[in-house]
Coordinates of C-alpha atoms and ligand atoms in Angstrom, one line a residue:
M1 CA 13.5 19.4 24.5
D2 CA 10.9 22.2 24.7
S3 CA 7.4 21.4 25.9
A4 CA 5.7 21.6 22.4
R5 CA 8.1 19.0 21.2
N6 CA 7.3 16.9 24.2
D7 CA 3.6 17.0 23.7
T8 CA 1.7 14.0 22.4
K9 CA 0.3 14.7 19.0
I10 CA -2.1 12.6 16.9
F11 CA -2.5 12.9 13.2
R12 CA -4.8 11.1 10.8
G13 CA -4.0 10.1 7.3
I14 CA -4.8 7.5 4.7
E15 CA -4.1 3.9 5.6
A16 CA -1.8 2.7 2.9
S17 CA -0.3 -0.5 4.2
S18 CA -1.4 -2.3 7.3
G19 CA 0.6 -3.1 10.4
I20 CA 1.8 -1.1 13.4
A21 CA 5.3 0.3 13.6
I22 CA 6.7 1.7 16.8
G23 CA 10.0 3.6 16.4
T24 CA 11.7 6.9 15.8
A25 CA 10.7 9.6 13.3
R26 CA 13.3 10.4 10.7
M27 CA 12.6 13.4 8.5
T28 CA 13.8 12.8 5.0
D29 CA 14.2 15.7 2.7
R30 CA 11.8 15.1 -0.1
S31 CA 10.5 18.7 0.0
R32 CA 9.9 20.2 -3.4
V33 CA 12.6 22.6 -4.8
A34 CA 11.1 26.1 -4.5
V35 CA 10.8 27.5 -8.0
T36 CA 10.9 31.2 -8.9
E37 CA 10.0 32.3 -12.4
V38 CA 12.6 34.6 -14.0
S39 CA 12.4 36.2 -17.4
I40 CA 15.4 35.6 -19.6
G41 CA 16.8 37.3 -22.6
D42 CA 17.0 35.9 -26.2
D43 CA 20.7 35.3 -25.7
E44 CA 20.0 33.2 -22.6
V45 CA 17.6 30.7 -24.2
A46 CA 20.3 28.3 -25.4
Q47 CA 22.0 28.3 -22.1
E48 CA 18.8 27.5 -20.2
C49 CA 17.9 24.8 -22.6
A50 CA 21.4 23.3 -22.1
R51 CA 21.0 23.4 -18.3
F52 CA 17.7 21.6 -18.6
Q53 CA 19.2 19.0 -20.9
A54 CA 22.1 18.4 -18.6
A55 CA 19.7 18.0 -15.6
L56 CA 17.8 15.4 -17.7
Q57 CA 21.1 13.5 -18.2
D58 CA 21.9 13.7 -14.5
A59 CA 18.5 12.4 -13.6
R60 CA 18.9 9.6 -16.1
N61 CA 22.3 8.7 -14.7
E62 CA 20.9 8.7 -11.1
L63 CA 18.1 6.4 -12.1
L64 CA 20.4 4.0 -14.0
S65 CA 22.6 3.7 -10.9
I66 CA 19.5 3.0 -8.7
K67 CA 18.5 0.4 -11.3
E68 CA 21.9 -1.3 -11.0
H69 CA 21.7 -1.2 -7.2
L70 CA 18.2 -2.6 -7.2
A71 CA 19.0 -5.3 -9.7
A72 CA 21.7 -6.6 -7.4
R73 CA 19.6 -6.3 -4.2
R74 CA 16.1 -7.2 -5.2
G75 CA 16.3 -8.9 -8.5
P76 CA 15.0 -8.0 -11.9
E77 CA 11.2 -8.1 -11.2
H78 CA 11.2 -4.8 -9.4
L79 CA 12.9 -2.8 -12.1
Y80 CA 9.8 -1.7 -14.0
V81 CA 9.4 1.1 -11.5
V82 CA 12.7 2.6 -12.4
D83 CA 12.0 1.8 -16.1
T84 CA 8.7 3.7 -15.8
H85 CA 10.6 6.8 -14.5
L86 CA 13.2 6.4 -17.2
L87 CA 10.4 6.4 -19.8
I88 CA 8.8 9.5 -18.3
L89 CA 12.2 11.2 -18.7
E90 CA 12.0 10.4 -22.4
D91 CA 8.5 11.7 -22.7
S92 CA 8.3 14.4 -25.3
M93 CA 5.5 16.3 -23.6
L94 CA 8.0 16.6 -20.7
T95 CA 11.2 17.3 -22.6
R96 CA 10.1 19.0 -25.8
G97 CA 7.3 20.7 -23.9
T98 CA 9.7 22.3 -21.4
L99 CA 12.2 23.3 -24.0
D100 CA 9.4 25.0 -26.0
L101 CA 8.3 26.9 -22.9
I102 CA 11.8 28.1 -22.2
A103 CA 12.1 29.4 -25.8
G104 CA 8.5 30.5 -26.3
E105 CA 7.9 32.2 -23.0
R106 CA 11.5 33.3 -22.4
I107 CA 11.5 31.9 -18.8
N108 CA 14.1 30.0 -16.8
A109 CA 14.3 26.2 -17.0
E110 CA 12.9 25.5 -13.5
A111 CA 9.9 27.7 -14.1
A112 CA 9.3 26.1 -17.6
L113 CA 9.5 22.6 -16.1
N114 CA 7.1 23.7 -13.3
R115 CA 4.6 25.1 -15.7
N116 CA 4.8 21.9 -17.7
L117 CA 4.2 19.8 -14.6
L118 CA 1.0 21.8 -14.0
K119 CA -0.2 20.8 -17.5
F120 CA 0.5 17.2 -16.6
K121 CA -1.5 17.6 -13.4
E122 CA -4.5 19.1 -15.2
F123 CA -4.4 16.2 -17.6
F124 CA -4.2 13.5 -14.9
A125 CA -6.8 15.3 -12.6
A126 CA -9.5 14.7 -15.3
I127 CA -8.9 10.9 -15.1
E128 CA -11.7 9.1 -13.3
D129 CA -9.9 6.0 -12.3
D130 CA -8.1 6.4 -9.0
Y131 CA -5.2 4.1 -10.0
L132 CA -4.5 5.9 -13.3
R133 CA -5.1 9.4 -11.8
E134 CA -2.5 8.7 -9.1
R135 CA 0.1 7.9 -11.7
V136 CA 0.7 11.7 -11.8
G137 CA 2.8 11.0 -8.7
D138 CA 5.4 9.2 -10.8
V139 CA 5.6 12.3 -13.1
E140 CA 6.0 14.6 -10.1
T141 CA 8.8 12.4 -8.7
V142 CA 10.7 12.5 -12.0
V143 CA 10.2 16.2 -12.3
E144 CA 11.5 16.7 -8.8
R145 CA 14.6 14.6 -9.6
I146 CA 15.2 16.9 -12.6
M147 CA 14.6 20.0 -10.5
R148 CA 17.1 18.8 -7.9
A149 CA 19.7 18.1 -10.6
M150 CA 19.2 21.7 -11.9
V151 CA 19.8 23.3 -8.5
G152 CA 22.5 20.8 -7.5
K153 CA 20.5 19.3 -4.5
R154 CA 20.8 15.6 -4.4
Q155 CA 18.2 13.4 -2.7
E156 CA 19.1 11.4 0.4
C157 CA 19.2 7.8 -0.6
I158 CA 16.7 5.7 1.4
G159 CA 18.9 2.6 1.0
S160 CA 21.7 4.2 3.0
I161 CA 19.7 5.3 6.0
D162 CA 21.3 3.9 9.2
G163 CA 20.0 3.1 12.6
G164 CA 17.2 0.8 13.8
K165 CA 13.4 1.1 14.0
I166 CA 13.2 4.2 11.8
I167 CA 10.0 5.5 10.6
I168 CA 10.6 7.7 7.6
V169 CA 8.7 11.0 7.4
A170 CA 8.7 12.6 4.0
H171 CA 6.8 14.9 1.8
D172 CA 6.5 12.1 -0.7
L173 CA 8.3 8.9 -1.4
S174 CA 8.7 7.4 -4.8
P175 CA 8.3 3.7 -5.6
T176 CA 12.1 3.6 -6.1
D177 CA 12.5 4.8 -2.5
I178 CA 10.3 2.0 -1.2
L179 CA 12.2 -0.6 -3.1
Q180 CA 15.4 0.6 -1.5
I181 CA 14.1 0.2 2.1
D182 CA 16.0 -2.2 4.3
K183 CA 13.4 -3.6 6.6
D184 CA 16.0 -4.2 9.4
K185 CA 16.5 -0.5 9.7
V186 CA 13.3 1.2 8.4
I187 CA 10.1 -0.2 9.8
G188 CA 7.5 2.1 8.3
F189 CA 6.9 5.4 6.6
I190 CA 4.5 8.4 6.5
T191 CA 4.1 11.0 3.9
D192 CA 2.3 14.3 3.2
L193 CA 1.1 13.2 -0.2
G194 CA -0.2 10.0 -1.7
G195 CA -3.3 7.8 -1.8
R196 CA -4.1 4.2 -1.3
T197 CA -3.7 3.3 -5.0
S198 CA -0.4 5.0 -5.7
H199 CA 2.5 2.8 -6.8
T200 CA 4.2 3.7 -3.5
A201 CA 1.2 2.4 -1.5
I202 CA 0.8 -0.7 -3.6
L203 CA 4.5 -1.5 -3.2
A204 CA 4.4 -0.9 0.5
R205 CA 1.6 -3.4 0.8
A206 CA 3.4 -5.9 -1.5
L207 CA 6.6 -5.6 0.7
E208 CA 4.5 -5.5 3.9
I209 CA 5.9 -2.2 5.2
P210 CA 3.4 -0.3 7.4
A211 CA 2.6 3.1 6.0
V212 CA 0.3 6.1 6.4
V213 CA 0.1 8.5 3.5
G214 CA -1.9 11.7 2.6
L215 CA -1.1 13.4 6.0
E216 CA -0.8 16.7 4.0
T217 CA 1.4 18.7 6.3
I218 CA 3.3 16.2 8.5
T219 CA 6.7 17.4 7.3
G220 CA 5.8 20.9 8.6
E221 CA 5.8 19.5 12.1
D222 CA 8.9 19.6 14.4
I223 CA 9.0 15.8 14.9
D224 CA 12.4 14.7 13.6
G225 CA 14.0 12.2 16.1
L226 CA 10.9 11.8 18.3
P227 CA 9.3 8.6 19.3
M228 CA 6.5 7.7 16.9
I229 CA 3.8 5.1 16.4
I230 CA 2.1 4.5 13.1
D231 CA -1.0 2.3 12.5
G232 CA -1.2 1.5 8.8
T233 CA -4.5 -0.2 9.4
D234 CA -6.5 2.8 10.3
G235 CA -4.2 5.7 9.3
T236 CA -3.3 7.0 12.8
V237 CA 0.1 8.5 13.6
V238 CA 1.0 9.3 17.2
V239 CA 4.1 11.4 18.0
N240 CA 5.4 11.3 21.6
P241 CA 2.9 8.7 22.8
D242 CA 2.3 8.8 26.5
L243 CA 2.9 5.7 28.5
Q244 CA -0.7 4.5 28.3
T245 CA -0.9 5.0 24.5
F246 CA 2.5 3.4 24.1
R247 CA 1.4 0.3 26.1
D248 CA -1.9 0.2 24.2
Y249 CA -0.2 0.2 20.8
L250 CA 2.4 -2.2 21.9
R251 CA -0.3 -4.6 22.9
R252 CA -2.1 -4.0 19.6
K253 CA 1.1 -4.5 17.7
Q254 CA 1.7 -7.8 19.5
H255 CA -1.8 -8.8 18.9
Y256 CA -1.6 -7.9 15.2
D257 CA 1.8 -9.7 14.8
Y258 CA 0.4 -12.7 16.7
L259 CA -2.6 -12.8 14.5
E260 CA -0.4 -12.5 11.4
Q261 CA 1.6 -15.5 12.6
E262 CA -1.6 -17.4 13.4
F263 CA -3.0 -16.6 10.0
L264 CA 0.1 -17.7 8.3
K265 CA -0.2 -21.1 10.0
L266 CA -3.4 -21.4 8.0
R267 CA -1.5 -20.9 4.8
D268 CA -1.1 -24.6 4.0
L269 CA -4.4 -25.7 5.4
P270 CA -7.1 -26.4 2.8
S271 CA -9.5 -23.6 2.2
E272 CA -12.6 -25.5 3.0
T273 CA -15.5 -25.3 5.5
A274 CA -15.7 -27.4 8.6
D275 CA -18.0 -29.8 6.6
G276 CA -15.4 -30.2 3.8
H277 CA -16.8 -27.8 1.2
R278 CA -14.0 -26.2 -0.9
V279 CA -13.9 -22.5 -1.8
C280 CA -10.9 -21.5 -3.8
L281 CA -9.2 -18.4 -2.3
M282 CA -7.2 -16.5 -4.9
G283 CA -5.4 -13.1 -5.2
N284 CA -5.9 -9.9 -7.1
V285 CA -2.6 -8.6 -8.5
E286 CA -1.3 -5.8 -10.7
F287 CA 2.5 -6.4 -10.4
S288 CA 4.8 -9.4 -10.2
E289 CA 6.1 -8.0 -6.9
E290 CA 2.8 -9.1 -5.3
I291 CA 3.4 -12.7 -6.1
P292 CA 5.6 -13.6 -3.1
T293 CA 3.1 -12.0 -0.7
L294 CA 0.2 -13.8 -2.4
K295 CA 1.9 -17.2 -2.2
G296 CA 3.1 -16.4 1.4
H297 CA -0.5 -15.9 2.4
G298 CA -1.7 -19.1 0.8
G299 CA -3.2 -17.8 -2.4
E300 CA -4.3 -20.6 -4.6
G301 CA -3.8 -18.7 -7.8
V302 CA -4.5 -15.3 -9.3
G303 CA -8.2 -14.6 -9.6
L304 CA -7.8 -11.2 -11.1
Y305 CA -4.7 -9.9 -12.8
R306 CA -5.4 -6.2 -13.8
T307 CA -3.4 -5.6 -16.9
E308 CA -4.1 -1.8 -17.0
M309 CA -0.8 -0.7 -15.5
L310 CA 1.2 -2.0 -18.5
Y311 CA -0.6 0.6 -20.6
M312 CA 0.0 3.8 -18.7
N313 CA 2.9 6.1 -17.9
R314 CA 4.3 5.7 -21.3
Q315 CA 4.3 6.8 -24.8
G316 CA 2.7 4.4 -27.2
L317 CA 1.2 1.1 -26.2
P318 CA 3.0 -2.0 -25.0
D319 CA 3.8 -4.3 -27.9
E320 CA 3.0 -8.0 -27.9
E321 CA 6.5 -9.1 -26.7
E322 CA 6.5 -6.7 -23.8
Q323 CA 3.1 -7.9 -22.7
Y324 CA 4.0 -11.5 -23.2
L325 CA 7.1 -11.1 -20.9
A326 CA 5.0 -9.3 -18.2
Y327 CA 2.2 -11.9 -18.3
S328 CA 4.7 -14.7 -18.4
A329 CA 6.5 -13.4 -15.3
I330 CA 3.3 -13.7 -13.3
V331 CA 2.2 -17.0 -14.9
E332 CA 5.6 -18.6 -14.2
G333 CA 5.8 -17.0 -10.7
M334 CA 2.4 -18.7 -9.8
A335 CA 2.8 -22.0 -11.8
P336 CA 1.3 -24.5 -11.5
L337 CA -1.5 -22.4 -9.9
P338 CA -3.8 -20.6 -12.3
V339 CA -3.6 -17.0 -13.3
T340 CA -6.8 -15.3 -14.5
I341 CA -5.8 -12.4 -16.8
R342 CA -8.3 -9.7 -17.4
T343 CA -8.1 -7.9 -20.7
L344 CA -7.6 -4.1 -20.7
D345 CA -10.1 -2.3 -18.4
V346 CA -9.5 1.4 -19.1
G347 CA -11.2 4.0 -21.4
G348 CA -13.1 7.2 -21.4
D349 CA -10.6 10.0 -21.0
K350 CA -8.0 7.8 -19.4
L351 CA -5.8 7.0 -22.4
A352 CA -6.7 9.9 -24.6
T353 CA -3.3 10.4 -26.0
D354 CA -2.3 6.8 -26.8
L355 CA -5.6 5.5 -28.0
H356 CA -6.9 8.7 -29.6
L357 CA -10.1 8.8 -27.7
E358 CA -12.3 11.8 -27.3
D359 CA -13.3 13.3 -23.9
E360 CA -16.5 11.9 -22.6
M361 CA -19.2 13.6 -20.5
N362 CA -19.7 10.4 -18.5
P363 CA -16.6 8.2 -18.7
A364 CA -18.0 5.5 -16.3
L365 CA -20.7 4.9 -18.8
G366 CA -18.5 5.5 -21.8
L367 CA -16.1 3.8 -24.0
R368 CA -14.3 1.7 -21.5
A369 CA -13.1 -1.9 -21.0
I370 CA -14.4 -4.4 -23.5
R371 CA -16.2 -1.6 -25.4
L372 CA -12.8 0.0 -26.0
S373 CA -11.1 -3.2 -26.9
L374 CA -13.8 -4.1 -29.5
R375 CA -13.5 -0.6 -30.9
K376 CA -9.7 -1.1 -31.3
P377 CA -9.4 -4.7 -32.5
D378 CA -5.8 -4.4 -33.4
V379 CA -4.8 -3.3 -29.9
F380 CA -7.1 -6.0 -28.4
K381 CA -5.7 -8.7 -30.6
T382 CA -2.1 -7.8 -29.6
Q383 CA -3.1 -8.3 -26.0
L384 CA -5.0 -11.5 -26.8
R385 CA -1.9 -13.0 -28.6
A386 CA 0.3 -12.0 -25.7
I387 CA -2.0 -13.7 -23.2
L388 CA -2.4 -16.8 -25.4
R389 CA 1.4 -17.0 -25.7
A390 CA 1.7 -16.7 -21.9
S391 CA -0.7 -19.6 -21.6
S392 CA 2.1 -21.9 -22.7
R393 CA 4.1 -21.0 -19.6
G394 CA 1.6 -22.2 -17.0
K395 CA -2.1 -22.3 -16.3
V396 CA -3.9 -19.2 -17.7
R397 CA -7.5 -18.2 -17.9
I398 CA -8.7 -15.1 -19.7
F399 CA -11.7 -12.9 -19.0
F400 CA -13.3 -9.8 -20.3
P401 CA -14.4 -6.8 -18.2
M402 CA -17.7 -4.8 -18.4
I403 CA -19.7 -7.2 -20.4
S404 CA -23.3 -5.9 -20.9
G405 CA -24.7 -8.3 -23.5
I406 CA -24.1 -11.5 -25.4
E407 CA -22.9 -9.7 -28.6
E408 CA -19.8 -8.4 -26.8
V409 CA -19.0 -11.9 -25.6
R410 CA -19.3 -13.3 -29.0
A411 CA -17.3 -10.5 -30.6
A412 CA -14.5 -10.9 -28.0
K413 CA -14.4 -14.6 -28.5
A414 CA -14.3 -14.3 -32.3
L415 CA -11.2 -12.0 -31.9
L416 CA -9.7 -14.5 -29.5
E417 CA -10.2 -17.2 -32.2
E418 CA -8.6 -15.0 -34.8
A419 CA -5.6 -14.4 -32.4
K420 CA -5.4 -18.2 -31.9
G421 CA -5.4 -18.7 -35.7
E422 CA -2.6 -16.2 -36.2
L423 CA -0.4 -18.0 -33.6
R424 CA -1.3 -21.4 -34.9
A425 CA -0.3 -20.3 -38.4
A426 CA 3.0 -19.0 -37.1
G427 CA 3.6 -22.2 -35.1
V428 CA 3.6 -20.3 -31.8
P429 CA 2.6 -22.5 -28.8
F430 CA -0.5 -21.6 -26.6
D431 CA -3.1 -23.4 -24.6
D432 CA -5.9 -24.1 -27.1
G433 CA -8.3 -25.1 -24.4
I434 CA -7.8 -21.8 -22.4
E435 CA -10.8 -21.1 -20.3
V436 CA -12.7 -17.9 -21.2
G437 CA -14.8 -16.0 -18.6
I438 CA -16.5 -12.7 -18.2
M439 CA -16.8 -10.1 -15.4
I440 CA -20.3 -9.6 -14.2
E441 CA -20.4 -6.0 -13.1
I442 CA -23.3 -4.4 -15.1
P443 CA -26.9 -5.0 -14.1
S444 CA -27.9 -6.1 -17.6
A445 CA -25.4 -8.9 -17.3
V446 CA -27.0 -10.0 -14.1
V447 CA -30.4 -10.1 -15.6
I448 CA -29.3 -12.2 -18.6
A449 CA -26.7 -14.2 -16.6
D450 CA -28.5 -17.4 -17.8
I451 CA -27.9 -16.5 -21.4
L452 CA -24.3 -15.4 -20.9
A453 CA -23.5 -18.6 -18.9
R454 CA -24.0 -20.7 -22.1
E455 CA -21.2 -18.9 -23.8
V456 CA -18.4 -18.9 -21.2
D457 CA -16.4 -21.1 -18.8
F458 CA -16.8 -18.9 -15.7
F459 CA -18.2 -15.8 -14.3
S460 CA -16.3 -13.4 -12.0
V461 CA -18.4 -10.8 -10.2
G462 CA -16.8 -7.4 -9.9
T463 CA -18.7 -6.0 -7.0
N464 CA -16.9 -2.6 -7.1
D465 CA -18.6 -1.8 -10.4
L466 CA -21.7 -4.0 -9.9
I467 CA -22.6 -2.0 -6.8
Q468 CA -21.8 1.3 -8.5
Y469 CA -24.0 0.5 -11.5
S470 CA -26.8 -1.2 -9.6
L471 CA -27.2 1.5 -7.0
A472 CA -26.2 4.4 -9.3
I473 CA -23.4 5.4 -6.9
D474 CA -20.2 6.8 -8.3
R475 CA -17.6 4.6 -6.5
T476 CA -15.1 7.4 -6.4
N477 CA -17.5 10.0 -4.9
E478 CA -16.8 10.4 -1.2
H479 CA -20.2 12.1 -0.6
L480 CA -22.0 9.0 -1.7
A481 CA -19.9 6.5 0.3
H482 CA -22.7 5.8 2.8
L483 CA -24.9 4.7 -0.1
Y484 CA -22.3 2.2 -1.4
Q485 CA -23.9 -0.8 0.2
P486 CA -22.7 -4.3 -0.5
L487 CA -25.5 -5.7 1.6
H488 CA -28.3 -3.8 -0.3
P489 CA -31.0 -6.3 -1.0
A490 CA -30.7 -5.5 -4.7
V491 CA -27.0 -6.5 -4.6
L492 CA -27.7 -9.7 -2.7
R493 CA -30.5 -10.7 -5.1
S494 CA -28.1 -10.0 -8.0
L495 CA -25.4 -12.2 -6.6
R496 CA -28.0 -15.0 -6.0
M497 CA -29.1 -14.7 -9.7
V498 CA -25.5 -14.8 -11.0
V499 CA -24.5 -17.8 -8.9
D500 CA -27.7 -19.7 -9.7
A501 CA -27.3 -19.0 -13.4
A502 CA -23.6 -20.1 -13.4
H503 CA -24.4 -23.4 -11.5
T504 CA -27.4 -24.2 -13.7
A505 CA -25.1 -24.0 -16.7
G506 CA -22.4 -26.0 -14.9
I507 CA -19.8 -23.2 -14.8
H508 CA -17.9 -21.6 -11.8
A509 CA -19.1 -18.5 -10.0
C510 CA -16.2 -16.4 -8.8
M511 CA -16.0 -13.0 -7.2
C512 CA -13.1 -10.6 -7.5
G513 CA -14.5 -7.3 -6.2
E514 CA -13.5 -5.9 -2.8
M515 CA -16.5 -7.6 -1.2
A516 CA -14.7 -10.9 -1.6
G517 CA -11.9 -9.9 0.7
E518 CA -14.1 -8.8 3.6
A519 CA -14.0 -11.7 6.0
R520 CA -17.3 -10.7 7.5
Y521 CA -19.1 -11.2 4.2
L522 CA -17.7 -14.7 3.9
P523 CA -20.8 -16.5 5.4
I524 CA -23.0 -14.7 2.9
L525 CA -20.8 -15.5 -0.1
L526 CA -20.4 -19.1 1.0
G527 CA -24.1 -19.4 1.5
L528 CA -24.8 -18.0 -1.9
G529 CA -22.5 -20.7 -3.3
F530 CA -19.5 -18.9 -4.7
D531 CA -16.8 -21.3 -5.9
E532 CA -13.9 -18.9 -5.9
L533 CA -13.1 -15.6 -4.1
S534 CA -10.3 -13.4 -5.2
M535 CA -8.9 -10.6 -3.0
T536 CA -5.7 -8.8 -2.0
G537 CA -3.2 -11.4 -0.8
V538 CA -3.0 -10.3 2.8
S539 CA -6.8 -10.8 3.3
I540 CA -6.7 -14.5 2.3
P541 CA -5.8 -15.9 5.8
R542 CA -8.6 -13.8 7.5
V543 CA -11.2 -15.0 5.0
K544 CA -9.8 -18.6 5.3
K545 CA -10.1 -18.5 9.1
V546 CA -13.9 -17.7 8.9
L547 CA -14.3 -20.2 6.1
R548 CA -12.8 -23.1 8.1
R549 CA -15.2 -22.4 11.0
A550 CA -18.3 -22.2 8.8
T551 CA -20.4 -24.9 7.5
R552 CA -22.2 -24.8 4.1
A553 CA -25.6 -25.7 5.5
D554 CA -25.4 -23.0 8.2
A555 CA -24.3 -20.4 5.7
E556 CA -27.2 -21.3 3.3
Q557 CA -29.6 -20.7 6.1
L558 CA -28.0 -17.4 7.0
V559 CA -28.4 -16.3 3.3
A560 CA -32.0 -17.4 3.2
R561 CA -32.7 -15.1 6.2
A562 CA -30.6 -12.3 4.8
L563 CA -32.4 -12.3 1.5
A564 CA -35.7 -11.8 3.3
F565 CA -34.8 -8.4 4.7
S566 CA -35.9 -5.1 3.0
T567 CA -32.9 -2.9 3.7
A568 CA -29.1 -3.0 3.9
A569 CA -29.3 -1.9 7.5
E570 CA -31.5 -4.8 8.5
V571 CA -29.2 -7.3 6.7
E572 CA -26.2 -5.6 8.3
A573 CA -27.7 -5.9 11.8
Y574 CA -28.6 -9.5 11.3
L575 CA -25.2 -10.4 9.9
S576 CA -23.4 -8.6 12.8
G577 CA -25.5 -10.6 15.3
E578 CA -24.8 -13.9 13.5
I579 CA -21.1 -13.1 13.4
S580 CA -20.9 -12.4 17.1
A581 CA -22.9 -15.6 17.8
R582 CA -21.1 -18.0 15.5
Y583 CA -17.8 -16.6 14.3
S584 CA -16.6 -14.1 16.9
E585 CA -13.4 -16.0 17.6
S586 CA -12.4 -15.6 14.0
F587 CA -12.5 -11.9 14.3
D588 CA -10.4 -11.4 17.4
Ligands
PEP1 C1 -14.8 -4.7 -9.8 O1 -15.4 -3.8 -10.5 O2 -15.3 -5.2 -8.8 C2 -13.4 -5.1 -10.2 C3 -12.9 -6.1 -9.6 O3 -12.8 -4.5 -11.2 P1 -12.2 -3.0 -11.0 O4 -12.1 -2.7 -9.5 O5 -10.8 -3.2 -11.6 O6 -13.1 -2.2 -11.8
MG2 MG1 -14.7 -3.4 -12.5

C-alpha cells in the first residue's frame, strides 16, 4: 500500500440517513457512460433509432427482472420505485424526444439521449420544491440504464455483492439499488450525488441504512478496499481512520446503538408526561415503506401523509383507483391507528405539464396547494373520493394545506360534500364522519385561527412554511438559513394563538412541521399545549424520552418565560439552560 493510500482522509457530505457504519469501502461502478457526439448520415438514422429502441427494451427487461426479484424478496409494497422507472421509460418526452433528436439533428443515439437529459434537467432545476426537484435523479438513473444498454456495459447488481461489513461507494445509487441491499453484507453507502430528499435517501432512512450523499467527487478517490467509517448523522466520512479516531467512532457507534435500543424500549410506553398528560406522537410519511419503521418506533398513527409523490414522475395524473390503492396500503398498514391524509400540496411550476399551469414569478406565493386544488375541482374531487374510499379501510382524517382564509375552507369542504354525495349515490362505502382539518402555515390563518377553528375538527401547524411566511425567509435559500428561527418571538406568539384558538373551540392542536421532531423543542410545545406532534418516525423515541421526563406545569412555566423574551437568541439561550438543568439526561 503506498503512503497516500495509507493516509487518513476525512470528507464531508450531506447526512442522508443516520447511524454510524464501520467497515470496508467497496467502489461500485455507477460512473456515467462517457458520451461523445458523432454526426451521422441520412442513411444511418434508422439504424441509430433502432439501436436506441433496442436499448429501451433491454432496460425494460432489466427492470422487470429486478421487479420480480424484489417482489420475491421484499414484497409488493416496494415495487413502486421500479414502476416509476418503468413509467419514465415510457415517457414520450424521453423516447419520442430522443428519436426526434436523432433524426432532426443527425446525431448518434447516445448524444441524442444525453441532450434530451439536459432538457429534463433544465425543466427540473426550475422546480422550487426540494422533493420534486430531486426526482430528476430518477430520470438520470433510467437514462444511465439505457446508455449502458447501448454500450453493452451492465451494472453490478447491489443484491449480489458478497462479503461482510461493506460500505458501498458509488457515483449515485438508485432507489432500486437501495431496495436490493442485504443488510447482513452491506452496512452503509456513500455517493457523489444526491440530497436529503431524494428517493434514495428517503428509502435509506426508511430501511435504516446509514448513508452520506452529495460527496461530489468521492468516487475519484483511490479508496476501494480501505477501512472506512461513515457517520450518517452529521455527514462525515473517514477513510483509513487512525487508532484514536477508530476508537472514538466505535464508542460513538456503541453509544448510538445503545441509545437506539434504549429508545426502542420506550416504544410501548405511553407518550405522556411524568404527571400523566398525554401528547400523541405520530409520524410523517410519504411511502408505505416507512410504515414498519414508524410502527417500530412507537408511532401512534400518521399525522401527515404527504400525497405529492403520487403525482410526479409520470405522465398524466393518478386516477381514483390508483390513489385509493396507495392510500389504502397506508391506512391498512397503520390500522387501527389513524392516518391523516393531506390533499395535494404542489403547484406553481412544479406540475406544469400535467396540470397545464403557467410559470410563476413567485411560486411559493403562487398557485400551490389548496389554491391549485380549488382551481382544478375535478382533479381535487378525484383525490377526495379516493381518500374517502380509503376511509372505509381504517381510521382516516383529511386535511387541506396552505389555507389562508375561511372561503378556502368552505370551498374545500363543499367539494368534499360533493365527493361524498357521488360515492353515496354509487353505493360506495366511506366514513361519513371523517374528521376534517387544515394546515396552519400562513400568517393570515394564525391571525384568524379563532374564525377557522369553528369550521374544522383539527388544526395542524406546518412550521416549515409558517416560519418561511412569517419571517419572509425562503426555506430553500441556504444564504438565509441563519434567519430561519423556530424560536423567533413572532413564531412562538403565533403558536400560542393557534393552540389557544383551537382549545377555545374545543378542537385539537397538532404540529407536523420539522419543529415537532426536535426533542429540544418538546418542553416548549408541551407548555404551549399541543395535543399531537407528528415527525419522522425515528425521532419519536427521542421526543418521547423528553416528554416522559417533563411535567405539564413545568413546561407551562418555561413557555411563559420564553414568551417574555425579545429575540430568538434570548429564547435559545434560556431554553439551552433549562434543558441542561432539567432534561440533560434525555439528551445523552
Ligand atoms: C410544513 O410546512 O411545515 C409542512 C409540514 O408541510 P411541507 O413541509 O410539506 O410544506
Ligand atoms: Mg407546508
